[in-house]
JSON list of C-alpha atoms in Angstrom, two decimals:
[
{"chain": "H", "resi": 27, "resn": "MET", "atom": "CA", "xyz": [20.40, -0.55, -22.34]},
{"chain": "H", "resi": 28, "resn": "ALA", "atom": "CA", "xyz": [18.36, -1.09, -19.19]},
{"chain": "H", "resi": 29, "resn": "ILE", "atom": "CA", "xyz": [14.60, -0.66, -19.02]},
{"chain": "H", "resi": 30, "resn": "GLU", "atom": "CA", "xyz": [13.18, 0.64, -15.75]},
{"chain": "H", "resi": 31, "resn": "ALA", "atom": "CA", "xyz": [9.70, 0.16, -14.32]},
{"chain": "H", "resi": 32, "resn": "PRO", "atom": "CA", "xyz": [9.22, 2.47, -11.33]},
{"chain": "H", "resi": 33, "resn": "ILE", "atom": "CA", "xyz": [6.70, 1.76, -8.58]},
{"chain": "H", "resi": 34, "resn": "SER", "atom": "CA", "xyz": [3.26, 2.63, -9.90]},
{"chain": "H", "resi": 35, "resn": "LYS", "atom": "CA", "xyz": [1.43, 5.86, -9.29]},
{"chain": "H", "resi": 36, "resn": "PHE", "atom": "CA", "xyz": [-1.58, 3.68, -8.41]},
{"chain": "H", "resi": 37, "resn": "LYS", "atom": "CA", "xyz": [0.24, 2.21, -5.41]},
{"chain": "H", "resi": 38, "resn": "LYS", "atom": "CA", "xyz": [1.60, 5.58, -4.26]},
{"chain": "H", "resi": 39, "resn": "THR", "atom": "CA", "xyz": [-1.85, 7.13, -4.56]},
{"chain": "H", "resi": 40, "resn": "ASN", "atom": "CA", "xyz": [-3.36, 4.33, -2.49]},
{"chain": "H", "resi": 41, "resn": "TYR", "atom": "CA", "xyz": [-0.84, 4.99, 0.29]},
{"chain": "H", "resi": 42, "resn": "LYS", "atom": "CA", "xyz": [-1.69, 8.69, 0.19]},
{"chain": "H", "resi": 43, "resn": "ILE", "atom": "CA", "xyz": [-5.42, 7.94, 0.35]},
{"chain": "H", "resi": 44, "resn": "PHE", "atom": "CA", "xyz": [-4.99, 5.62, 3.34]},
{"chain": "H", "resi": 45, "resn": "LEU", "atom": "CA", "xyz": [-2.81, 8.26, 5.01]},
{"chain": "H", "resi": 46, "resn": "GLY", "atom": "CA", "xyz": [-5.52, 10.87, 4.54]},
{"chain": "H", "resi": 47, "resn": "ILE", "atom": "CA", "xyz": [-8.22, 8.53, 5.82]},
{"chain": "H", "resi": 48, "resn": "CYS", "atom": "CA", "xyz": [-6.24, 7.72, 8.97]},
{"chain": "H", "resi": 49, "resn": "ILE", "atom": "CA", "xyz": [-5.65, 11.40, 9.72]},
{"chain": "H", "resi": 50, "resn": "ALA", "atom": "CA", "xyz": [-9.29, 12.32, 9.05]},
{"chain": "H", "resi": 51, "resn": "ILE", "atom": "CA", "xyz": [-10.63, 9.54, 11.27]},
{"chain": "H", "resi": 52, "resn": "ALA", "atom": "CA", "xyz": [-8.20, 10.49, 14.05]},
{"chain": "H", "resi": 53, "resn": "ILE", "atom": "CA", "xyz": [-9.40, 14.11, 13.90]},
{"chain": "H", "resi": 54, "resn": "ILE", "atom": "CA", "xyz": [-13.09, 13.16, 13.86]},
{"chain": "H", "resi": 55, "resn": "PHE", "atom": "CA", "xyz": [-12.80, 10.76, 16.79]},
{"chain": "H", "resi": 56, "resn": "ALA", "atom": "CA", "xyz": [-10.64, 13.17, 18.79]},
{"chain": "H", "resi": 57, "resn": "TYR", "atom": "CA", "xyz": [-13.18, 15.93, 18.20]},
{"chain": "H", "resi": 58, "resn": "ASP", "atom": "CA", "xyz": [-16.05, 13.70, 19.31]},
{"chain": "H", "resi": 59, "resn": "GLY", "atom": "CA", "xyz": [-14.12, 12.37, 22.28]},
{"chain": "H", "resi": 60, "resn": "TYR", "atom": "CA", "xyz": [-12.63, 15.57, 23.66]},
{"chain": "H", "resi": 61, "resn": "LEU", "atom": "CA", "xyz": [-14.27, 18.68, 22.19]},
{"chain": "H", "resi": 62, "resn": "SER", "atom": "CA", "xyz": [-17.90, 17.57, 22.12]},
{"chain": "H", "resi": 63, "resn": "LYS", "atom": "CA", "xyz": [-18.25, 18.38, 25.83]},
{"chain": "H", "resi": 64, "resn": "TYR", "atom": "CA", "xyz": [-18.33, 22.10, 25.07]},
{"chain": "H", "resi": 65, "resn": "LYS", "atom": "CA", "xyz": [-21.66, 23.68, 24.19]},
{"chain": "H", "resi": 66, "resn": "TRP", "atom": "CA", "xyz": [-20.08, 25.69, 21.36]},
{"chain": "H", "resi": 67, "resn": "SER", "atom": "CA", "xyz": [-19.13, 22.46, 19.57]},
{"chain": "H", "resi": 68, "resn": "GLY", "atom": "CA", "xyz": [-21.59, 21.16, 17.03]},
{"chain": "H", "resi": 69, "resn": "ARG", "atom": "CA", "xyz": [-21.53, 17.76, 18.74]},
{"chain": "H", "resi": 70, "resn": "TYR", "atom": "CA", "xyz": [-22.71, 18.66, 22.26]},
{"chain": "H", "resi": 71, "resn": "SER", "atom": "CA", "xyz": [-25.80, 16.47, 21.73]},
{"chain": "H", "resi": 72, "resn": "PHE", "atom": "CA", "xyz": [-23.47, 13.51, 21.15]},
{"chain": "H", "resi": 73, "resn": "TYR", "atom": "CA", "xyz": [-21.65, 14.23, 24.42]},
{"chain": "H", "resi": 74, "resn": "LYS", "atom": "CA", "xyz": [-24.95, 14.63, 26.24]},
{"chain": "H", "resi": 75, "resn": "GLU", "atom": "CA", "xyz": [-26.17, 11.28, 24.90]},
{"chain": "H", "resi": 76, "resn": "GLN", "atom": "CA", "xyz": [-22.91, 9.41, 25.54]},
{"chain": "H", "resi": 77, "resn": "VAL", "atom": "CA", "xyz": [-21.93, 10.83, 28.97]},
{"chain": "H", "resi": 78, "resn": "ILE", "atom": "CA", "xyz": [-24.50, 13.08, 30.67]},
{"chain": "H", "resi": 79, "resn": "ASN", "atom": "CA", "xyz": [-27.52, 10.83, 30.03]},
{"chain": "H", "resi": 80, "resn": "ASN", "atom": "CA", "xyz": [-25.41, 7.87, 31.23]},
{"chain": "H", "resi": 81, "resn": "ASP", "atom": "CA", "xyz": [-24.99, 9.22, 34.79]},
{"chain": "H", "resi": 82, "resn": "GLY", "atom": "CA", "xyz": [-21.73, 10.98, 33.93]},
{"chain": "H", "resi": 83, "resn": "LYS", "atom": "CA", "xyz": [-20.01, 7.73, 32.96]},
{"chain": "H", "resi": 84, "resn": "PRO", "atom": "CA", "xyz": [-18.72, 7.54, 29.35]},
{"chain": "H", "resi": 85, "resn": "THR", "atom": "CA", "xyz": [-20.20, 4.81, 27.17]},
{"chain": "H", "resi": 86, "resn": "PRO", "atom": "CA", "xyz": [-17.96, 2.38, 25.25]},
{"chain": "H", "resi": 87, "resn": "THR", "atom": "CA", "xyz": [-18.48, 4.51, 22.14]},
{"chain": "H", "resi": 88, "resn": "MET", "atom": "CA", "xyz": [-17.15, 7.60, 23.92]},
{"chain": "H", "resi": 89, "resn": "ASN", "atom": "CA", "xyz": [-14.25, 5.61, 25.34]},
{"chain": "H", "resi": 90, "resn": "PHE", "atom": "CA", "xyz": [-13.41, 4.41, 21.84]},
{"chain": "H", "resi": 91, "resn": "ASN", "atom": "CA", "xyz": [-13.54, 7.97, 20.51]},
{"chain": "H", "resi": 92, "resn": "ARG", "atom": "CA", "xyz": [-11.14, 9.07, 23.24]},
{"chain": "H", "resi": 93, "resn": "LYS", "atom": "CA", "xyz": [-8.66, 6.20, 22.99]},
{"chain": "H", "resi": 94, "resn": "SER", "atom": "CA", "xyz": [-8.51, 5.48, 19.25]},
{"chain": "H", "resi": 95, "resn": "PRO", "atom": "CA", "xyz": [-6.94, 8.67, 17.75]},
{"chain": "H", "resi": 96, "resn": "PRO", "atom": "CA", "xyz": [-3.34, 7.73, 18.67]},
{"chain": "H", "resi": 97, "resn": "PHE", "atom": "CA", "xyz": [-3.76, 4.38, 16.92]},
{"chain": "H", "resi": 98, "resn": "PHE", "atom": "CA", "xyz": [-5.08, 6.06, 13.78]},
{"chain": "H", "resi": 99, "resn": "LEU", "atom": "CA", "xyz": [-2.17, 8.50, 13.90]},
{"chain": "H", "resi": 100, "resn": "ALA", "atom": "CA", "xyz": [0.18, 5.51, 14.22]},
{"chain": "H", "resi": 101, "resn": "GLY", "atom": "CA", "xyz": [-1.47, 4.10, 11.10]},
{"chain": "H", "resi": 102, "resn": "ALA", "atom": "CA", "xyz": [-0.84, 7.42, 9.35]},
{"chain": "H", "resi": 103, "resn": "VAL", "atom": "CA", "xyz": [2.83, 7.25, 10.37]},
{"chain": "H", "resi": 104, "resn": "PHE", "atom": "CA", "xyz": [2.96, 3.71, 8.98]},
{"chain": "H", "resi": 105, "resn": "PHE", "atom": "CA", "xyz": [1.68, 4.90, 5.60]},
{"chain": "H", "resi": 106, "resn": "VAL", "atom": "CA", "xyz": [4.14, 7.81, 5.55]},
{"chain": "H", "resi": 107, "resn": "VAL", "atom": "CA", "xyz": [7.00, 5.38, 6.19]},
{"chain": "H", "resi": 108, "resn": "ALA", "atom": "CA", "xyz": [5.67, 2.92, 3.59]},
{"chain": "H", "resi": 109, "resn": "LEU", "atom": "CA", "xyz": [5.39, 5.72, 1.04]},
{"chain": "H", "resi": 110, "resn": "TYR", "atom": "CA", "xyz": [8.95, 6.81, 1.81]},
{"chain": "H", "resi": 111, "resn": "VAL", "atom": "CA", "xyz": [10.25, 3.24, 1.46]},
{"chain": "H", "resi": 112, "resn": "VAL", "atom": "CA", "xyz": [8.61, 2.52, -1.90]},
{"chain": "H", "resi": 113, "resn": "LYS", "atom": "CA", "xyz": [9.06, 5.93, -3.53]},
{"chain": "H", "resi": 114, "resn": "ASP", "atom": "CA", "xyz": [12.34, 5.01, -5.25]},
{"chain": "H", "resi": 115, "resn": "LYS", "atom": "CA", "xyz": [11.70, 1.30, -5.72]},
{"chain": "H", "resi": 116, "resn": "LYS", "atom": "CA", "xyz": [11.91, 0.09, -9.31]},
{"chain": "H", "resi": 117, "resn": "LEU", "atom": "CA", "xyz": [12.17, -3.00, -11.45]},
{"chain": "H", "resi": 118, "resn": "ILE", "atom": "CA", "xyz": [15.14, -2.97, -13.85]},
{"chain": "H", "resi": 119, "resn": "ALA", "atom": "CA", "xyz": [15.64, -5.20, -16.86]},
{"chain": "H", "resi": 120, "resn": "ASP", "atom": "CA", "xyz": [19.30, -4.83, -17.79]},
{"chain": "H", "resi": 121, "resn": "GLU", "atom": "CA", "xyz": [21.55, -6.74, -20.18]},
{"chain": "H", "resi": 122, "resn": "ASN", "atom": "CA", "xyz": [21.96, -9.94, -18.12]},
{"chain": "H", "resi": 123, "resn": "GLU", "atom": "CA", "xyz": [19.26, -10.04, -15.45]},
{"chain": "H", "resi": 124, "resn": "LEU", "atom": "CA", "xyz": [16.01, -8.75, -14.05]},
{"chain": "H", "resi": 125, "resn": "VAL", "atom": "CA", "xyz": [16.73, -6.70, -10.93]},
{"chain": "H", "resi": 126, "resn": "ILE", "atom": "CA", "xyz": [13.79, -6.64, -8.53]},
{"chain": "H", "resi": 127, "resn": "SER", "atom": "CA", "xyz": [15.70, -5.39, -5.48]},
{"chain": "H", "resi": 128, "resn": "ASP", "atom": "CA", "xyz": [19.28, -5.27, -4.28]},
{"chain": "H", "resi": 129, "resn": "ARG", "atom": "CA", "xyz": [18.94, -8.80, -2.94]},
{"chain": "H", "resi": 130, "resn": "LYS", "atom": "CA", "xyz": [16.67, -10.34, -5.59]},
{"chain": "H", "resi": 131, "resn": "ARG", "atom": "CA", "xyz": [18.04, -10.71, -9.09]},
{"chain": "H", "resi": 132, "resn": "ILE", "atom": "CA", "xyz": [16.90, -13.16, -11.75]},
{"chain": "H", "resi": 133, "resn": "SER", "atom": "CA", "xyz": [19.29, -13.97, -14.57]},
{"chain": "H", "resi": 134, "resn": "TYR", "atom": "CA", "xyz": [17.73, -14.47, -17.98]},
{"chain": "H", "resi": 135, "resn": "ASP", "atom": "CA", "xyz": [19.41, -17.89, -18.21]},
{"chain": "H", "resi": 136, "resn": "SER", "atom": "CA", "xyz": [17.42, -19.16, -15.23]},
{"chain": "H", "resi": 137, "resn": "ILE", "atom": "CA", "xyz": [14.03, -18.06, -16.62]},
{"chain": "H", "resi": 138, "resn": "GLN", "atom": "CA", "xyz": [12.14, -21.06, -17.94]},
{"chain": "H", "resi": 139, "resn": "GLN", "atom": "CA", "xyz": [8.86, -19.50, -18.94]},
{"chain": "H", "resi": 140, "resn": "ILE", "atom": "CA", "xyz": [7.04, -16.17, -19.16]},
{"chain": "H", "resi": 141, "resn": "ASP", "atom": "CA", "xyz": [3.27, -16.54, -19.08]},
{"chain": "H", "resi": 142, "resn": "LYS", "atom": "CA", "xyz": [1.77, -13.35, -20.46]},
{"chain": "H", "resi": 143, "resn": "THR", "atom": "CA", "xyz": [-1.72, -14.78, -21.05]},
{"chain": "H", "resi": 144, "resn": "TYR", "atom": "CA", "xyz": [-3.44, -12.31, -18.75]},
{"chain": "H", "resi": 145, "resn": "PHE", "atom": "CA", "xyz": [-1.23, -9.27, -19.38]},
{"chain": "H", "resi": 146, "resn": "GLU", "atom": "CA", "xyz": [-3.56, -7.55, -21.85]},
{"chain": "H", "resi": 147, "resn": "LYS", "atom": "CA", "xyz": [-6.78, -8.18, -19.88]},
{"chain": "H", "resi": 148, "resn": "LYS", "atom": "CA", "xyz": [-5.71, -8.19, -16.23]},
{"chain": "H", "resi": 149, "resn": "GLY", "atom": "CA", "xyz": [-2.32, -6.49, -16.32]},
{"chain": "H", "resi": 150, "resn": "PHE", "atom": "CA", "xyz": [-0.01, -9.16, -14.94]},
{"chain": "H", "resi": 151, "resn": "PHE", "atom": "CA", "xyz": [2.40, -11.81, -16.16]},
{"chain": "H", "resi": 152, "resn": "VAL", "atom": "CA", "xyz": [4.09, -14.72, -14.44]},
{"chain": "H", "resi": 153, "resn": "ILE", "atom": "CA", "xyz": [7.79, -15.58, -14.68]},
{"chain": "H", "resi": 154, "resn": "THR", "atom": "CA", "xyz": [8.82, -19.13, -13.86]},
{"chain": "H", "resi": 155, "resn": "TYR", "atom": "CA", "xyz": [12.51, -19.53, -13.08]},
{"chain": "H", "resi": 156, "resn": "LYS", "atom": "CA", "xyz": [14.96, -21.80, -11.27]},
{"chain": "H", "resi": 157, "resn": "ASN", "atom": "CA", "xyz": [16.44, -20.38, -8.08]},
{"chain": "H", "resi": 158, "resn": "LYS", "atom": "CA", "xyz": [19.98, -21.06, -6.87]},
{"chain": "H", "resi": 159, "resn": "GLY", "atom": "CA", "xyz": [18.83, -24.09, -4.87]},
{"chain": "H", "resi": 160, "resn": "GLY", "atom": "CA", "xyz": [17.43, -25.70, -8.03]},
{"chain": "H", "resi": 161, "resn": "GLY", "atom": "CA", "xyz": [13.78, -25.19, -7.09]},
{"chain": "H", "resi": 162, "resn": "GLU", "atom": "CA", "xyz": [11.21, -23.76, -9.43]},
{"chain": "H", "resi": 163, "resn": "VAL", "atom": "CA", "xyz": [9.81, -20.35, -8.46]},
{"chain": "H", "resi": 164, "resn": "ARG", "atom": "CA", "xyz": [6.88, -18.42, -9.90]},
{"chain": "H", "resi": 165, "resn": "LEU", "atom": "CA", "xyz": [6.96, -14.62, -9.72]},
{"chain": "H", "resi": 166, "resn": "ARG", "atom": "CA", "xyz": [3.90, -12.56, -10.59]},
{"chain": "H", "resi": 167, "resn": "LEU", "atom": "CA", "xyz": [4.51, -9.00, -11.76]},
{"chain": "H", "resi": 168, "resn": "SER", "atom": "CA", "xyz": [1.54, -6.66, -12.05]},
{"chain": "H", "resi": 169, "resn": "ASP", "atom": "CA", "xyz": [1.04, -3.28, -13.68]},
{"chain": "H", "resi": 170, "resn": "ARG", "atom": "CA", "xyz": [-0.70, -2.21, -10.49]},
{"chain": "H", "resi": 171, "resn": "LYS", "atom": "CA", "xyz": [2.65, -2.43, -8.74]},
{"chain": "H", "resi": 172, "resn": "TYR", "atom": "CA", "xyz": [4.97, -1.15, -11.49]},
{"chain": "H", "resi": 173, "resn": "ASP", "atom": "CA", "xyz": [4.53, 1.39, -14.30]},
{"chain": "H", "resi": 174, "resn": "ASN", "atom": "CA", "xyz": [6.14, 0.77, -17.71]},
{"chain": "H", "resi": 175, "resn": "LEU", "atom": "CA", "xyz": [5.85, -2.99, -17.22]},
{"chain": "H", "resi": 176, "resn": "SER", "atom": "CA", "xyz": [4.98, -3.65, -20.88]},
{"chain": "H", "resi": 177, "resn": "ALA", "atom": "CA", "xyz": [8.40, -2.32, -21.97]},
{"chain": "H", "resi": 178, "resn": "VAL", "atom": "CA", "xyz": [10.11, -4.55, -19.41]},
{"chain": "H", "resi": 179, "resn": "LEU", "atom": "CA", "xyz": [8.12, -7.56, -20.65]},
{"chain": "H", "resi": 180, "resn": "GLU", "atom": "CA", "xyz": [9.01, -6.90, -24.29]},
{"chain": "H", "resi": 181, "resn": "TYR", "atom": "CA", "xyz": [12.67, -6.46, -23.40]},
{"chain": "H", "resi": 182, "resn": "MET", "atom": "CA", "xyz": [12.74, -9.69, -21.37]},
{"chain": "H", "resi": 183, "resn": "VAL", "atom": "CA", "xyz": [11.05, -11.67, -24.13]},
{"chain": "H", "resi": 184, "resn": "ALA", "atom": "CA", "xyz": [13.57, -10.34, -26.64]},
{"chain": "H", "resi": 185, "resn": "LYS", "atom": "CA", "xyz": [16.47, -11.28, -24.35]},
{"chain": "H", "resi": 186, "resn": "ILE", "atom": "CA", "xyz": [15.19, -14.79, -23.68]},
{"chain": "H", "resi": 187, "resn": "SER", "atom": "CA", "xyz": [14.32, -15.59, -27.30]}
]
């Protein structure tokens, strides 16, 4: 029986919030940079202050407002891609190993120690294991990154004991 810990809703929500912020900032700066020159816009006083009162030459603030929206939209695209990449990511504790990704698997035989001192208070535990090269590796798993991590921890402890 395998126990799964999907990527946390906390992490997905953070990506969605950053996506929304990037889009909102891009819209605000584009409005100030391009639409404030019309008298019907509510920001004509901003345009007057930044361009007209400056001998018709845009100030650095106005230049920033005109040039930055594509970069904020690129940031929004980044968060959409990141959300798409992590949406199906999960941590799986199966019969013989802990599967973190397709390339990273930790067999229960190689685990030397599980430090769950801070799991109740801070929501993370540390696994110390030997990698294939013989070196000691510490892996920190947090409940901010994965949901259902307590069930995975209990299952791992039962398998190691």
